[in-house]
XYZ file of N, CA, C and O in Angstrom:
276
model
N 0.680 -1.385 -0.188
C -0.065 -0.138 0.143
C 0.937 1.330 -0.194
O 1.909 0.757 0.294
N 0.094 2.230 -0.257
C 0.668 3.782 -0.489
C 0.450 4.870 0.418
O -1.147 4.544 0.323
N 1.024 5.334 1.412
C -0.167 6.226 2.369
C -0.522 7.038 1.030
O 0.733 8.071 0.212
N -1.607 8.267 0.949
C -1.709 9.121 0.363
C -2.391 10.274 0.902
O -2.823 11.266 0.372
N -2.673 10.421 2.022
C -3.249 10.842 2.667
C -3.956 10.772 4.265
O -3.264 9.707 4.746
N -4.104 11.675 5.402
C -4.297 11.501 6.568
C -5.663 12.398 7.006
O -5.722 13.280 6.371
N -6.364 11.696 7.938
C -7.052 12.551 8.724
C -6.707 12.619 9.509
O -5.575 12.264 10.147
N -7.292 13.396 10.593
C -7.508 14.298 11.806
C -7.260 12.892 13.194
O -8.457 12.224 13.143
N -6.466 12.978 14.039
C -6.104 11.975 14.604
C -7.573 12.243 15.908
O -8.077 13.719 15.468
N -7.802 11.453 16.621
C -8.974 10.968 17.138
C -8.130 10.606 18.429
O -8.242 9.198 18.664
N -8.709 11.367 19.778
C -8.341 10.612 21.126
C -9.872 10.114 21.972
O -10.561 10.640 21.465
N -10.354 9.016 22.240
C -10.702 8.550 22.709
C -10.611 7.780 23.864
O -10.121 7.239 24.767
N -11.521 8.178 25.000
C -11.959 7.441 26.655
C -12.351 6.696 26.739
O -13.506 6.600 27.226
N -12.261 5.454 26.982
C -13.193 4.859 27.288
C -13.706 4.028 28.732
O -13.975 2.949 29.371
N -12.864 4.959 29.571
C -12.576 4.508 31.100
C -11.509 4.557 31.833
O -10.708 4.768 32.181
N -10.624 2.973 31.609
C -9.875 2.424 32.056
C -8.863 2.726 30.658
O -7.969 1.707 31.059
N -8.737 2.456 29.901
C -8.130 2.817 28.550
C -8.147 4.375 27.562
O -9.623 4.316 27.075
N -7.252 4.905 27.371
C -7.704 6.282 26.677
C -6.517 5.487 25.303
O -5.662 4.987 25.685
N -7.016 5.966 24.022
C -6.579 5.544 23.524
C -6.455 7.100 22.144
O -7.704 7.911 22.535
N -5.177 7.021 21.043
C -5.160 7.669 20.797
C -5.185 6.888 18.933
O -4.459 6.438 18.394
N -5.921 7.950 18.101
C -6.186 6.811 16.490
C -6.087 7.774 15.479
O -6.144 8.906 16.110
N -4.538 6.865 14.722
C -4.122 8.398 14.096
C -4.407 7.655 12.449
O -3.880 6.584 11.610
N -5.575 7.982 11.557
C -6.226 7.172 10.063
C -5.163 8.191 9.298
O -5.426 9.043 9.435
N -4.661 7.104 8.211
C -3.727 7.042 6.931
C -4.866 6.888 6.007
O -5.665 5.513 5.586
N -4.778 7.801 5.335
C -5.718 6.811 3.709
C -4.690 6.486 2.957
O -2.989 7.636 2.503
N -5.320 5.403 2.074
C -4.071 4.114 1.669
C -4.746 3.481 0.151
O -6.080 3.534 0.028
N -3.694 3.375 -1.138
C -3.716 2.915 -2.018
C -3.889 1.666 -1.915
O -2.768 1.691 -1.778
N -4.385 0.371 -2.227
C -3.933 -0.203 -2.176
C -3.667 -0.813 -4.198
O -4.253 -0.442 -4.797
N -2.270 -0.941 -3.989
C -1.192 -1.668 -5.413
C -1.489 -2.867 -5.915
O -2.225 -2.692 -6.780
N -0.676 -3.798 -5.033
C -0.208 -5.259 -5.366
C 0.082 -6.262 -3.672
O 0.656 -5.364 -3.664
N -0.175 -7.203 -4.579
C 0.374 -7.846 -3.034
C -0.104 -8.455 -2.073
O -1.667 -7.664 -1.818
N 0.358 -9.446 -1.434
C -0.491 -9.443 -0.382
C -0.584 -8.584 1.024
O 0.538 -7.571 1.471
N -1.738 -8.961 1.058
C -1.400 -7.505 2.983
C -1.416 -7.983 3.948
O -1.948 -9.104 4.453
N -0.685 -8.461 4.732
C -0.364 -8.833 6.389
C -0.812 -8.453 7.516
O -0.347 -7.214 7.641
N -1.465 -8.369 7.709
C -2.688 -8.078 8.989
C -1.681 -8.736 10.304
O -1.189 -9.498 10.289
N -1.913 -7.406 11.508
C -1.241 -7.785 12.821
C -1.840 -6.906 14.216
O -2.273 -8.038 14.594
N -3.545 -6.704 13.697
C -4.348 -6.131 14.395
C -5.551 -6.796 14.204
O -6.517 -7.030 14.819
N -5.753 -7.403 13.110
C -7.124 -8.061 12.309
C -6.805 -9.232 11.520
O -5.894 -9.333 11.745
N -8.105 -9.704 12.150
C -8.217 -11.227 11.624
C -8.311 -11.566 10.311
O -8.136 -12.372 9.242
N -9.095 -10.051 9.351
C -9.568 -10.344 7.914
C -9.674 -8.990 7.272
O -10.108 -8.406 8.438
N -9.947 -8.651 6.330
C -9.450 -7.196 5.116
C -11.022 -7.681 4.683
O -10.725 -8.757 4.024
N -11.693 -6.704 4.452
C -12.555 -6.800 3.942
C -12.797 -5.046 2.889
O -12.382 -4.335 3.451
N -13.222 -5.036 1.205
C -13.618 -4.046 0.850
C -14.662 -3.876 0.950
O -15.571 -4.623 0.417
N -15.262 -2.830 1.149
C -16.553 -2.110 0.976
C -17.045 -0.629 0.713
O -16.123 0.270 0.597
N -18.255 -0.694 0.509
C -18.533 0.743 -0.437
C -19.157 1.641 0.424
O -18.788 1.255 2.057
N -18.621 2.868 0.457
C -19.058 4.006 1.584
C -20.627 3.564 2.074
O -21.135 4.020 3.114
N -21.237 3.576 1.490
C -22.801 3.115 1.870
C -22.728 1.913 2.887
O -23.190 1.985 4.486
N -21.779 0.894 2.249
C -22.044 -0.337 3.573
C -20.677 0.006 5.068
O -21.224 -0.505 5.767
N -19.880 0.664 4.397
C -19.180 1.364 5.828
C -20.112 1.993 6.640
O -20.082 1.618 7.558
N -21.437 2.970 5.980
C -21.992 3.496 7.039
C -22.848 2.556 7.990
O -23.163 2.571 8.959
N -23.216 1.107 7.128
C -23.598 0.024 7.817
C -23.280 -0.363 8.901
O -24.288 -1.625 9.586
N -22.121 -0.762 9.155
C -21.530 -1.683 10.172
C -21.716 -1.344 11.604
O -21.727 0.123 11.591
N -20.988 -2.527 12.132
C -21.241 -1.753 13.544
C -19.739 -1.882 13.599
O -19.145 -2.549 14.191
N -19.020 -0.049 14.121
C -18.447 0.318 15.036
C -17.754 0.674 15.887
O -19.139 0.755 16.726
N -16.680 0.267 16.900
C -16.246 0.972 17.857
C -16.764 2.084 17.744
O -16.417 3.311 17.225
N -16.859 2.487 19.512
C -16.936 3.512 19.603
C -15.964 5.044 19.132
O -16.105 5.791 18.900
N -14.746 4.063 19.734
C -13.759 5.516 18.933
C -13.933 5.243 17.663
O -13.320 6.160 17.235
N -13.988 4.574 17.111
C -14.327 4.183 15.160
C -14.784 5.816 14.751
O -14.626 6.091 13.631
N -15.475 5.709 15.299
C -17.272 6.898 14.376
C -16.692 7.460 14.284
O -17.271 8.124 13.083
N -16.113 8.473 14.735
C -15.803 9.829 14.620
C -14.488 9.669 13.479
O -14.922 10.840 12.412
N -13.918 8.806 13.591
C -12.300 9.044 11.855
C -13.642 8.085 10.890
O -13.638 9.098 9.768
N -14.686 6.987 11.038
C -15.069 6.765 10.267
C -16.424 8.750 9.404
O -16.914 8.442 8.364
N -16.816 9.004 10.505
C -17.404 10.478 10.190
C -16.648 11.640 8.621
O -17.373 11.509 8.095
N -15.463 11.690 9.760
C -14.706 12.396 9.335
C -14.246 12.505 7.448
O -14.179 12.494 6.438
N -14.251 10.328 7.427
C -14.048 9.991 5.954
C -14.554 9.615 5.364
O -14.609 10.417 4.104
N -16.250 10.133 5.432
C -17.349 9.639 4.443
C -17.721 11.146 4.648
O -17.974 11.247 3.326
N -17.234 12.207 5.165
C -17.668 13.355 4.699
C -16.485 14.009 3.773
O -16.925 14.472 2.668
N -15.378 13.783 3.638
C -14.634 14.125 3.258
C -14.247 13.362 2.004
O -13.603 13.971 0.235
N -14.907 12.134 2.066
C -14.474 11.227 0.468
C -16.158 10.705 0.396
O -16.215 9.703 -0.585
């Protein structure tokens, strides 16, 4: 993949854990995608993305992405 952009960082507080999400926009060119944090990768349309069950911390990033693209 090649990084083609970046969205705004988002901090989220789950109470016992605080996280800083740093979202990047990437373009897939070719080859295998080696996952380190997830068990599978899937491609979705924007409409499908909006219908998925997102973690609370991810919702602000999804909103930024759907608004910008």
